Amino acid sequence: METVHVYEGEGEPLRSASDALDLIAAAWEAGAAWVAVPAHRLHDDFFRLRTGVAGEMVQKFTNYRIGLAIVGDVSRHTAASSALQAWVYESNRGTHLWFVGDLAELTARLGPAVGEAGAGQPSSR
């Protein structure tokens, strides 16, 4: 059964490897296999692939074998970058990083057991 740690919607933008490690630590505390981060919580540099922010953050999740779901509308970013658009498409075909419209879409991708397990419970962060 996959569990999801949902990161809170308010706060400073996330933009560093240190931020990723904080999310991973919170997921481990919650016993979660996935972290769901609202797209608006990510700094714009995350969506500018040339900055390396996304690669650095996603690599931390991959190293620790925690899935990362970016939840929300990223269309303004993908409209501005064909490279980002391709990365989102390819990520959604994989198993470690997904871009989803909402928590219901994430729950559906992870399977019905997630909904029963209480995916989407807000975190204390």
CSV table of N, CA, C and O in Angstrom, one decimal:
chain,number,residue,atom,x,y,z
A,1,MET,N,0.8,-1.2,0.0
A,1,MET,CA,0.0,0.0,0.0
A,1,MET,C,0.9,1.2,0.0
A,1,MET,O,1.8,1.4,0.8
A,2,GLU,N,0.7,2.1,-1.0
A,2,GLU,CA,1.5,3.3,-1.1
A,2,GLU,C,0.8,4.4,-0.2
A,2,GLU,O,-0.4,4.6,-0.3
A,3,THR,N,1.6,5.1,0.6
A,3,THR,CA,1.1,6.3,1.3
A,3,THR,C,1.7,7.5,0.8
A,3,THR,O,2.8,7.5,0.3
A,4,VAL,N,1.0,8.6,1.0
A,4,VAL,CA,1.4,9.9,0.4
A,4,VAL,C,1.5,11.0,1.5
A,4,VAL,O,0.6,11.1,2.3
A,5,HIS,N,2.6,11.7,1.6
A,5,HIS,CA,2.8,12.8,2.5
A,5,HIS,C,2.5,14.0,1.6
A,5,HIS,O,3.1,14.3,0.6
A,6,VAL,N,1.4,14.7,2.0
A,6,VAL,CA,1.0,15.9,1.3
A,6,VAL,C,1.6,17.2,2.0
A,6,VAL,O,1.4,17.4,3.1
A,7,TYR,N,2.4,17.9,1.2
A,7,TYR,CA,3.1,19.1,1.7
A,7,TYR,C,2.1,20.2,1.7
A,7,TYR,O,1.3,20.4,0.8
A,8,GLU,N,2.2,21.1,2.8
A,8,GLU,CA,1.2,22.1,2.9
A,8,GLU,C,1.3,23.2,1.8
A,8,GLU,O,2.4,23.3,1.1
A,9,GLY,N,0.2,23.8,1.5
A,9,GLY,CA,0.1,24.8,0.4
A,9,GLY,C,0.7,26.1,0.7
A,9,GLY,O,0.9,26.9,-0.3
A,10,GLU,N,0.9,26.5,1.9
A,10,GLU,CA,1.4,27.9,2.2
A,10,GLU,C,2.9,27.8,2.7
A,10,GLU,O,3.3,26.9,3.3
A,11,GLY,N,3.6,28.9,2.4
A,11,GLY,CA,5.0,29.0,2.8
A,11,GLY,C,5.9,29.4,1.8
A,11,GLY,O,5.5,29.8,0.6
A,12,GLU,N,7.2,29.5,2.1
A,12,GLU,CA,8.2,29.9,1.2
A,12,GLU,C,8.4,29.0,0.1
A,12,GLU,O,8.2,27.8,0.2
A,13,PRO,N,8.8,29.5,-1.1
A,13,PRO,CA,9.0,28.6,-2.3
A,13,PRO,C,10.2,27.6,-2.0
A,13,PRO,O,11.1,28.0,-1.4
A,14,LEU,N,10.0,26.4,-2.5
A,14,LEU,CA,11.0,25.4,-2.4
A,14,LEU,C,12.0,25.5,-3.6
A,14,LEU,O,11.5,25.5,-4.7
A,15,ARG,N,13.3,25.5,-3.3
A,15,ARG,CA,14.2,25.6,-4.5
A,15,ARG,C,15.6,25.0,-4.3
A,15,ARG,O,16.4,25.3,-5.1
A,16,SER,N,15.8,24.2,-3.3
A,16,SER,CA,17.1,23.7,-3.1
A,16,SER,C,17.1,22.2,-2.7
A,16,SER,O,16.1,21.6,-2.4
A,17,ALA,N,18.3,21.6,-2.8
A,17,ALA,CA,18.5,20.2,-2.4
A,17,ALA,C,18.2,20.1,-0.9
A,17,ALA,O,17.6,19.1,-0.5
A,18,SER,N,18.5,21.1,-0.1
A,18,SER,CA,18.1,21.1,1.3
A,18,SER,C,16.6,21.0,1.5
A,18,SER,O,16.1,20.3,2.4
A,19,ASP,N,15.9,21.8,0.7
A,19,ASP,CA,14.4,21.7,0.8
A,19,ASP,C,13.9,20.3,0.4
A,19,ASP,O,13.0,19.8,1.1
A,20,ALA,N,14.5,19.7,-0.6
A,20,ALA,CA,14.1,18.3,-1.0
A,20,ALA,C,14.4,17.4,0.2
A,20,ALA,O,13.6,16.5,0.5
A,21,LEU,N,15.5,17.5,0.8
A,21,LEU,CA,15.9,16.6,2.0
A,21,LEU,C,14.9,16.8,3.1
A,21,LEU,O,14.5,15.8,3.8
A,22,ASP,N,14.4,18.0,3.3
A,22,ASP,CA,13.4,18.3,4.4
A,22,ASP,C,12.1,17.5,4.0
A,22,ASP,O,11.5,16.9,4.9
A,23,LEU,N,11.7,17.6,2.8
A,23,LEU,CA,10.5,16.9,2.3
A,23,LEU,C,10.7,15.4,2.5
A,23,LEU,O,9.8,14.7,2.9
A,24,ILE,N,11.9,14.9,2.1
A,24,ILE,CA,12.1,13.4,2.3
A,24,ILE,C,12.1,13.0,3.7
A,24,ILE,O,11.5,12.0,4.1
A,25,ALA,N,12.7,13.8,4.6
A,25,ALA,CA,12.7,13.5,6.0
A,25,ALA,C,11.2,13.5,6.6
A,25,ALA,O,10.8,12.6,7.3
A,26,ALA,N,10.4,14.4,6.1
A,26,ALA,CA,9.0,14.4,6.5
A,26,ALA,C,8.3,13.2,6.0
A,26,ALA,O,7.4,12.6,6.7
A,27,ALA,N,8.6,12.8,4.8
A,27,ALA,CA,7.9,11.6,4.3
A,27,ALA,C,8.3,10.3,5.1
A,27,ALA,O,7.5,9.5,5.4
A,28,TRP,N,9.6,10.2,5.4
A,28,TRP,CA,10.1,9.1,6.2
A,28,TRP,C,9.4,9.1,7.6
A,28,TRP,O,9.0,8.0,8.1
A,29,GLU,N,9.3,10.3,8.2
A,29,GLU,CA,8.6,10.4,9.5
A,29,GLU,C,7.1,9.9,9.4
A,29,GLU,O,6.6,9.2,10.3
A,30,ALA,N,6.5,10.2,8.3
A,30,ALA,CA,5.1,9.8,8.1
A,30,ALA,C,5.0,8.4,7.5
A,30,ALA,O,3.9,7.9,7.3
A,31,GLY,N,6.1,7.7,7.2
A,31,GLY,CA,6.0,6.4,6.6
A,31,GLY,C,5.5,6.4,5.2
A,31,GLY,O,4.9,5.4,4.8
A,32,ALA,N,5.7,7.5,4.5
A,32,ALA,CA,5.2,7.7,3.2
A,32,ALA,C,6.1,7.3,2.1
A,32,ALA,O,7.3,7.5,2.2
A,33,ALA,N,5.6,6.7,1.0
A,33,ALA,CA,6.4,6.3,-0.2
A,33,ALA,C,6.4,7.5,-1.2
A,33,ALA,O,7.3,7.4,-2.1
A,34,TRP,N,5.5,8.4,-1.1
A,34,TRP,CA,5.4,9.5,-2.0
A,34,TRP,C,5.3,10.8,-1.3
A,34,TRP,O,4.7,10.9,-0.2
A,35,VAL,N,5.7,11.9,-1.9
A,35,VAL,CA,5.5,13.3,-1.4
A,35,VAL,C,4.8,14.0,-2.5
A,35,VAL,O,5.2,14.0,-3.7
A,36,ALA,N,3.7,14.7,-2.1
A,36,ALA,CA,2.9,15.5,-3.0
A,36,ALA,C,3.1,16.9,-2.7
A,36,ALA,O,2.9,17.4,-1.6
A,37,VAL,N,3.7,17.7,-3.6
A,37,VAL,CA,4.0,19.1,-3.4
A,37,VAL,C,3.1,19.9,-4.4
A,37,VAL,O,3.1,19.7,-5.6
A,38,PRO,N,2.4,20.9,-3.8
A,38,PRO,CA,1.7,21.8,-4.7
A,38,PRO,C,2.6,22.6,-5.6
A,38,PRO,O,3.7,23.1,-5.2
A,39,ALA,N,2.3,22.6,-6.9
A,39,ALA,CA,3.1,23.2,-7.9
A,39,ALA,C,3.5,24.6,-7.5
A,39,ALA,O,4.6,25.1,-7.8
A,40,HIS,N,2.5,25.4,-7.0
A,40,HIS,CA,2.8,26.8,-6.6
A,40,HIS,C,3.8,26.9,-5.5
A,40,HIS,O,4.3,28.0,-5.3
A,41,ARG,N,4.1,25.9,-4.8
A,41,ARG,CA,5.1,25.9,-3.7
A,41,ARG,C,6.6,25.8,-4.3
A,41,ARG,O,7.5,26.1,-3.5
A,42,LEU,N,6.7,25.5,-5.5
A,42,LEU,CA,8.0,25.4,-6.1
A,42,LEU,C,8.4,26.7,-6.7
A,42,LEU,O,7.7,27.4,-7.4
A,43,HIS,N,9.7,27.1,-6.5
A,43,HIS,CA,10.2,28.3,-7.0
A,43,HIS,C,10.2,28.2,-8.5
A,43,HIS,O,10.3,27.1,-9.1
A,44,ASP,N,10.0,29.3,-9.2
A,44,ASP,CA,10.0,29.4,-10.7
A,44,ASP,C,11.3,28.7,-11.2
A,44,ASP,O,11.3,28.2,-12.3
A,45,ASP,N,12.4,28.8,-10.5
A,45,ASP,CA,13.7,28.2,-11.0
A,45,ASP,C,13.5,26.7,-11.2
A,45,ASP,O,14.2,26.1,-12.0
A,46,PHE,N,12.6,26.1,-10.4
A,46,PHE,CA,12.4,24.6,-10.6
A,46,PHE,C,12.0,24.3,-12.0
A,46,PHE,O,12.3,23.3,-12.6
A,47,PHE,N,11.2,25.2,-12.6
A,47,PHE,CA,10.6,25.0,-13.9
A,47,PHE,C,11.4,25.5,-15.0
A,47,PHE,O,11.1,25.4,-16.2
A,48,ARG,N,12.5,26.2,-14.7
A,48,ARG,CA,13.5,26.6,-15.7
A,48,ARG,C,14.7,25.6,-15.7
A,48,ARG,O,15.6,25.7,-14.8
A,49,LEU,N,14.6,24.6,-16.5
A,49,LEU,CA,15.5,23.4,-16.5
A,49,LEU,C,17.0,23.8,-16.5
A,49,LEU,O,17.8,23.2,-15.9
A,50,ARG,N,17.3,24.9,-17.2
A,50,ARG,CA,18.7,25.3,-17.3
A,50,ARG,C,19.3,25.7,-16.0
A,50,ARG,O,20.5,25.7,-15.8
A,51,THR,N,18.5,26.0,-15.0
A,51,THR,CA,19.0,26.4,-13.6
A,51,THR,C,19.5,25.2,-12.9
A,51,THR,O,20.3,25.3,-11.9
A,52,GLY,N,19.1,24.0,-13.2
A,52,GLY,CA,19.5,22.8,-12.5
A,52,GLY,C,18.7,22.5,-11.2
A,52,GLY,O,19.0,21.5,-10.6
A,53,VAL,N,17.9,23.4,-10.8
A,53,VAL,CA,17.1,23.2,-9.5
A,53,VAL,C,16.3,22.0,-9.6
A,53,VAL,O,16.3,21.1,-8.6
A,54,ALA,N,15.5,21.8,-10.6
A,54,ALA,CA,14.7,20.6,-10.7
A,54,ALA,C,15.5,19.3,-10.7
A,54,ALA,O,15.2,18.4,-9.9
A,55,GLY,N,16.5,19.2,-11.4
A,55,GLY,CA,17.4,18.0,-11.5
A,55,GLY,C,18.0,17.7,-10.1
A,55,GLY,O,18.0,16.6,-9.7
A,56,GLU,N,18.4,18.7,-9.4
A,56,GLU,CA,19.0,18.5,-8.1
A,56,GLU,C,18.0,18.0,-7.1
A,56,GLU,O,18.3,17.1,-6.4
A,57,MET,N,16.8,18.6,-7.1
A,57,MET,CA,15.8,18.2,-6.2
A,57,MET,C,15.3,16.8,-6.5
A,57,MET,O,15.2,16.0,-5.6
A,58,VAL,N,15.0,16.6,-7.7
A,58,VAL,CA,14.4,15.3,-8.1
A,58,VAL,C,15.5,14.2,-7.9
A,58,VAL,O,15.1,13.0,-7.5
A,59,GLN,N,16.7,14.4,-8.1
A,59,GLN,CA,17.8,13.4,-7.8
A,59,GLN,C,17.8,13.0,-6.4
A,59,GLN,O,18.0,11.8,-6.1
A,60,LYS,N,17.5,13.9,-5.5
A,60,LYS,CA,17.5,13.6,-4.0
A,60,LYS,C,16.3,12.5,-3.8
A,60,LYS,O,16.5,11.6,-3.1
A,61,PHE,N,15.2,12.8,-4.4
A,61,PHE,CA,14.1,11.9,-4.2
A,61,PHE,C,14.4,10.5,-4.8
A,61,PHE,O,14.1,9.5,-4.2
A,62,THR,N,15.0,10.5,-6.0
A,62,THR,CA,15.4,9.3,-6.6
A,62,THR,C,16.4,8.5,-5.7
A,62,THR,O,16.2,7.3,-5.5
A,63,ASN,N,17.4,9.2,-5.2
A,63,ASN,CA,18.4,8.6,-4.4
A,63,ASN,C,17.8,7.9,-3.1
A,63,ASN,O,18.2,6.8,-2.7
A,64,TYR,N,16.8,8.5,-2.6
A,64,TYR,CA,16.1,8.0,-1.4
A,64,TYR,C,14.9,7.1,-1.6
A,64,TYR,O,14.2,6.7,-0.7
A,65,ARG,N,14.6,6.9,-2.9
A,65,ARG,CA,13.5,6.1,-3.4
A,65,ARG,C,12.2,6.5,-2.8
A,65,ARG,O,11.4,5.7,-2.4
A,66,ILE,N,12.0,7.8,-2.9
A,66,ILE,CA,10.7,8.4,-2.5
A,66,ILE,C,10.1,9.0,-3.8
A,66,ILE,O,10.8,9.8,-4.5
A,67,GLY,N,8.9,8.7,-4.1
A,67,GLY,CA,8.3,9.3,-5.3
A,67,GLY,C,7.9,10.8,-5.0
A,67,GLY,O,7.6,11.2,-3.9
A,68,LEU,N,8.0,11.6,-6.1
A,68,LEU,CA,7.6,13.0,-6.0
A,68,LEU,C,6.5,13.3,-7.0
A,68,LEU,O,6.6,13.0,-8.2
A,69,ALA,N,5.4,13.8,-6.5
A,69,ALA,CA,4.3,14.3,-7.3
A,69,ALA,C,4.2,15.8,-7.2
A,69,ALA,O,4.0,16.3,-6.1
A,70,ILE,N,4.2,16.4,-8.3
A,70,ILE,CA,4.0,17.9,-8.4
A,70,ILE,C,2.5,18.0,-8.7
A,70,ILE,O,2.0,17.6,-9.8
A,71,VAL,N,1.8,18.6,-7.8
A,71,VAL,CA,0.3,18.7,-7.9
A,71,VAL,C,-0.1,20.1,-8.3
A,71,VAL,O,0.1,21.0,-7.5
A,72,GLY,N,-0.9,20.2,-9.4
A,72,GLY,CA,-1.4,21.5,-9.8
A,72,GLY,C,-1.1,21.8,-11.2
A,72,GLY,O,-0.5,21.0,-11.9
A,73,ASP,N,-1.5,22.9,-11.6
A,73,ASP,CA,-1.4,23.4,-13.0
A,73,ASP,C,0.0,23.9,-13.2
A,73,ASP,O,0.5,24.9,-12.6
A,74,VAL,N,0.7,23.3,-14.2
A,74,VAL,CA,2.1,23.8,-14.6
A,74,VAL,C,2.1,24.3,-16.0
A,74,VAL,O,3.1,24.5,-16.6
A,75,SER,N,0.9,24.5,-16.6
A,75,SER,CA,0.8,24.9,-18.0
A,75,SER,C,1.4,26.2,-18.3
A,75,SER,O,2.0,26.3,-19.4
A,76,ARG,N,1.5,27.1,-17.4
A,76,ARG,CA,2.2,28.4,-17.8
A,76,ARG,C,3.7,28.2,-17.9
A,76,ARG,O,4.3,28.8,-18.8
A,77,HIS,N,4.2,27.2,-17.2
A,77,HIS,CA,5.6,26.9,-17.4
A,77,HIS,C,5.9,26.0,-18.6
A,77,HIS,O,6.8,26.3,-19.3
A,78,THR,N,5.0,25.1,-18.9
A,78,THR,CA,5.3,24.2,-20.0
A,78,THR,C,5.0,25.0,-21.3
A,78,THR,O,5.6,24.7,-22.3
A,79,ALA,N,4.1,26.0,-21.3
A,79,ALA,CA,3.9,26.8,-22.5
A,79,ALA,C,5.1,27.6,-22.9
A,79,ALA,O,5.3,27.9,-24.0
A,80,ALA,N,5.9,27.9,-21.9
A,80,ALA,CA,7.1,28.7,-22.1
A,80,ALA,C,8.3,27.9,-22.5
A,80,ALA,O,9.3,28.5,-22.8
A,81,SER,N,8.3,26.6,-22.4
A,81,SER,CA,9.5,25.8,-22.6
A,81,SER,C,9.1,24.4,-23.2
A,81,SER,O,8.5,23.6,-22.5
A,82,SER,N,9.5,24.2,-24.4
A,82,SER,CA,9.3,22.9,-25.0
A,82,SER,C,10.1,21.8,-24.3
A,82,SER,O,9.7,20.6,-24.2
A,83,ALA,N,11.3,22.1,-23.7
A,83,ALA,CA,12.1,21.2,-23.0
A,83,ALA,C,11.3,20.7,-21.7
A,83,ALA,O,11.3,19.5,-21.4
A,84,LEU,N,10.8,21.7,-21.0
A,84,LEU,CA,10.0,21.4,-19.8
A,84,LEU,C,8.8,20.5,-20.2
A,84,LEU,O,8.5,19.6,-19.5
A,85,GLN,N,8.1,20.9,-21.2
A,85,GLN,CA,6.9,20.1,-21.7
A,85,GLN,C,7.3,18.7,-21.9
A,85,GLN,O,6.6,17.8,-21.5
A,86,ALA,N,8.4,18.5,-22.6
A,86,ALA,CA,8.9,17.1,-22.9
A,86,ALA,C,9.3,16.4,-21.6
A,86,ALA,O,9.0,15.2,-21.4
A,87,TRP,N,9.9,17.1,-20.7
A,87,TRP,CA,10.3,16.5,-19.4
A,87,TRP,C,9.1,16.0,-18.6
A,87,TRP,O,9.0,15.0,-18.0
A,88,VAL,N,8.1,16.9,-18.6
A,88,VAL,CA,6.8,16.6,-17.9
A,88,VAL,C,6.2,15.3,-18.5
A,88,VAL,O,5.8,14.4,-17.8
A,89,TYR,N,6.1,15.3,-19.8
A,89,TYR,CA,5.6,14.1,-20.5
A,89,TYR,C,6.3,12.8,-20.2
A,89,TYR,O,5.7,11.8,-19.8
A,90,GLU,N,7.6,12.9,-20.3
A,90,GLU,CA,8.5,11.7,-20.0
A,90,GLU,C,8.4,11.3,-18.5
A,90,GLU,O,8.3,10.1,-18.2
A,91,SER,N,8.4,12.3,-17.6
A,91,SER,CA,8.3,12.0,-16.2
A,91,SER,C,7.0,11.2,-15.9
A,91,SER,O,6.9,10.3,-15.1
A,92,ASN,N,5.9,11.7,-16.5
A,92,ASN,CA,4.6,11.0,-16.3
A,92,ASN,C,4.5,9.6,-16.8
A,92,ASN,O,3.6,8.8,-16.4
A,93,ARG,N,5.4,9.2,-17.7
A,93,ARG,CA,5.5,7.9,-18.2
A,93,ARG,C,6.3,7.0,-17.2
A,93,ARG,O,6.3,5.7,-17.3
A,94,GLY,N,7.0,7.6,-16.3
A,94,GLY,CA,7.9,6.8,-15.4
A,94,GLY,C,7.2,6.5,-14.1
A,94,GLY,O,6.0,6.5,-14.0
A,95,THR,N,8.1,6.2,-13.1
A,95,THR,CA,7.5,5.7,-11.8
A,95,THR,C,8.0,6.5,-10.6
A,95,THR,O,7.6,6.1,-9.5
A,96,HIS,N,8.8,7.6,-10.8
A,96,HIS,CA,9.4,8.3,-9.6
A,96,HIS,C,8.9,9.7,-9.6
A,96,HIS,O,9.0,10.3,-8.5
A,97,LEU,N,8.6,10.3,-10.7
A,97,LEU,CA,8.2,11.8,-10.7
A,97,LEU,C,7.0,11.9,-11.6
A,97,LEU,O,7.0,11.5,-12.8
A,98,TRP,N,5.9,12.5,-11.0
A,98,TRP,CA,4.7,12.7,-11.8
A,98,TRP,C,4.2,14.1,-11.6
A,98,TRP,O,4.4,14.7,-10.5
A,99,PHE,N,3.7,14.6,-12.6
A,99,PHE,CA,3.0,15.9,-12.6
A,99,PHE,C,1.5,15.6,-12.8
A,99,PHE,O,1.1,15.1,-13.8
A,100,VAL,N,0.7,15.9,-11.7
A,100,VAL,CA,-0.7,15.6,-11.7
A,100,VAL,C,-1.5,16.9,-11.5
A,100,VAL,O,-1.0,17.8,-10.8
A,101,GLY,N,-2.8,16.9,-11.9
A,101,GLY,CA,-3.6,18.0,-11.8
A,101,GLY,C,-4.1,18.2,-10.4
A,101,GLY,O,-4.2,19.4,-9.9
A,102,ASP,N,-4.4,17.1,-9.7
A,102,ASP,CA,-4.9,17.2,-8.3
A,102,ASP,C,-4.6,15.9,-7.5
A,102,ASP,O,-4.1,15.0,-8.1
A,103,LEU,N,-4.9,15.9,-6.3
A,103,LEU,CA,-4.7,14.7,-5.5
A,103,LEU,C,-5.5,13.5,-5.9
A,103,LEU,O,-5.0,12.4,-5.8
A,104,ALA,N,-6.7,13.8,-6.5
A,104,ALA,CA,-7.5,12.7,-7.0
A,104,ALA,C,-6.8,11.9,-8.1
A,104,ALA,O,-6.8,10.7,-8.2
A,105,GLU,N,-6.2,12.7,-9.0
A,105,GLU,CA,-5.4,12.1,-10.1
A,105,GLU,C,-4.2,11.3,-9.5
A,105,GLU,O,-3.9,10.2,-10.0
A,106,LEU,N,-3.5,11.8,-8.5
A,106,LEU,CA,-2.4,11.1,-7.9
A,106,LEU,C,-2.9,9.8,-7.3
A,106,LEU,O,-2.3,8.7,-7.5
A,107,THR,N,-4.0,9.8,-6.6
A,107,THR,CA,-4.6,8.7,-5.9
A,107,THR,C,-4.9,7.6,-7.0
A,107,THR,O,-4.7,6.4,-6.8
A,108,ALA,N,-5.5,8.1,-8.1
A,108,ALA,CA,-5.9,7.1,-9.2
A,108,ALA,C,-4.7,6.5,-9.8
A,108,ALA,O,-4.7,5.3,-10.1
A,109,ARG,N,-3.6,7.2,-9.9
A,109,ARG,CA,-2.4,6.6,-10.5
A,109,ARG,C,-1.7,5.6,-9.6
A,109,ARG,O,-1.1,4.7,-10.0
A,110,LEU,N,-1.8,5.9,-8.3
A,110,LEU,CA,-1.2,5.0,-7.3
A,110,LEU,C,-2.0,3.8,-7.0
A,110,LEU,O,-1.5,2.8,-6.6
A,111,GLY,N,-3.3,3.8,-7.3
A,111,GLY,CA,-4.2,2.7,-7.1
A,111,GLY,C,-5.2,2.9,-6.0
A,111,GLY,O,-5.0,3.8,-5.2
A,112,PRO,N,-6.2,2.1,-6.0
A,112,PRO,CA,-7.4,2.3,-5.1
A,112,PRO,C,-7.0,2.1,-3.6
A,112,PRO,O,-7.6,2.7,-2.8
A,113,ALA,N,-6.0,1.4,-3.3
A,113,ALA,CA,-5.6,1.2,-1.9
A,113,ALA,C,-5.1,2.5,-1.3
A,113,ALA,O,-5.3,2.7,-0.1
A,114,VAL,N,-4.6,3.4,-2.1
A,114,VAL,CA,-4.1,4.7,-1.5
A,114,VAL,C,-5.3,5.5,-0.9
A,114,VAL,O,-5.2,6.0,0.2
A,115,GLY,N,-6.4,5.6,-1.7
A,115,GLY,CA,-7.5,6.3,-1.2
A,115,GLY,C,-8.0,5.8,0.1
A,115,GLY,O,-8.4,6.5,1.0
A,116,GLU,N,-8.0,4.5,0.3
A,116,GLU,CA,-8.5,3.8,1.5
A,116,GLU,C,-7.5,4.1,2.6
A,116,GLU,O,-7.9,4.1,3.8
A,117,ALA,N,-6.2,4.3,2.3
A,117,ALA,CA,-5.2,4.5,3.3
A,117,ALA,C,-5.1,5.9,3.8
A,117,ALA,O,-4.4,6.3,4.6
A,118,GLY,N,-5.9,6.8,3.1
A,118,GLY,CA,-5.9,8.2,3.6
A,118,GLY,C,-5.0,9.1,2.9
A,118,GLY,O,-4.4,10.0,3.5
A,119,ALA,N,-4.7,8.8,1.6
A,119,ALA,CA,-3.8,9.7,0.9
A,119,ALA,C,-4.4,11.1,0.9
A,119,ALA,O,-5.6,11.3,0.9
A,120,GLY,N,-3.5,12.1,1.0
A,120,GLY,CA,-4.0,13.4,1.0
A,120,GLY,C,-4.1,14.0,2.4
A,120,GLY,O,-4.6,15.1,2.5
A,121,GLN,N,-3.7,13.3,3.4
A,121,GLN,CA,-3.8,13.8,4.7
A,121,GLN,C,-2.8,14.9,4.8
A,121,GLN,O,-1.6,14.7,4.5
A,122,PRO,N,-3.2,16.1,5.3
A,122,PRO,CA,-2.2,17.2,5.3
A,122,PRO,C,-1.1,16.9,6.3
A,122,PRO,O,-1.3,16.2,7.3
A,123,SER,N,0.1,17.4,6.0
A,123,SER,CA,1.2,17.2,6.9
A,123,SER,C,1.2,18.4,7.9
A,123,SER,O,0.5,19.3,7.8
A,124,SER,N,2.1,18.2,8.8
A,124,SER,CA,2.3,19.3,9.8
A,124,SER,C,3.3,20.3,9.4
A,124,SER,O,3.6,21.2,10.2
A,125,ARG,N,3.8,20.2,8.2
A,125,ARG,CA,4.8,21.1,7.8
A,125,ARG,C,4.2,22.3,7.0
A,125,ARG,O,3.4,22.3,6.4
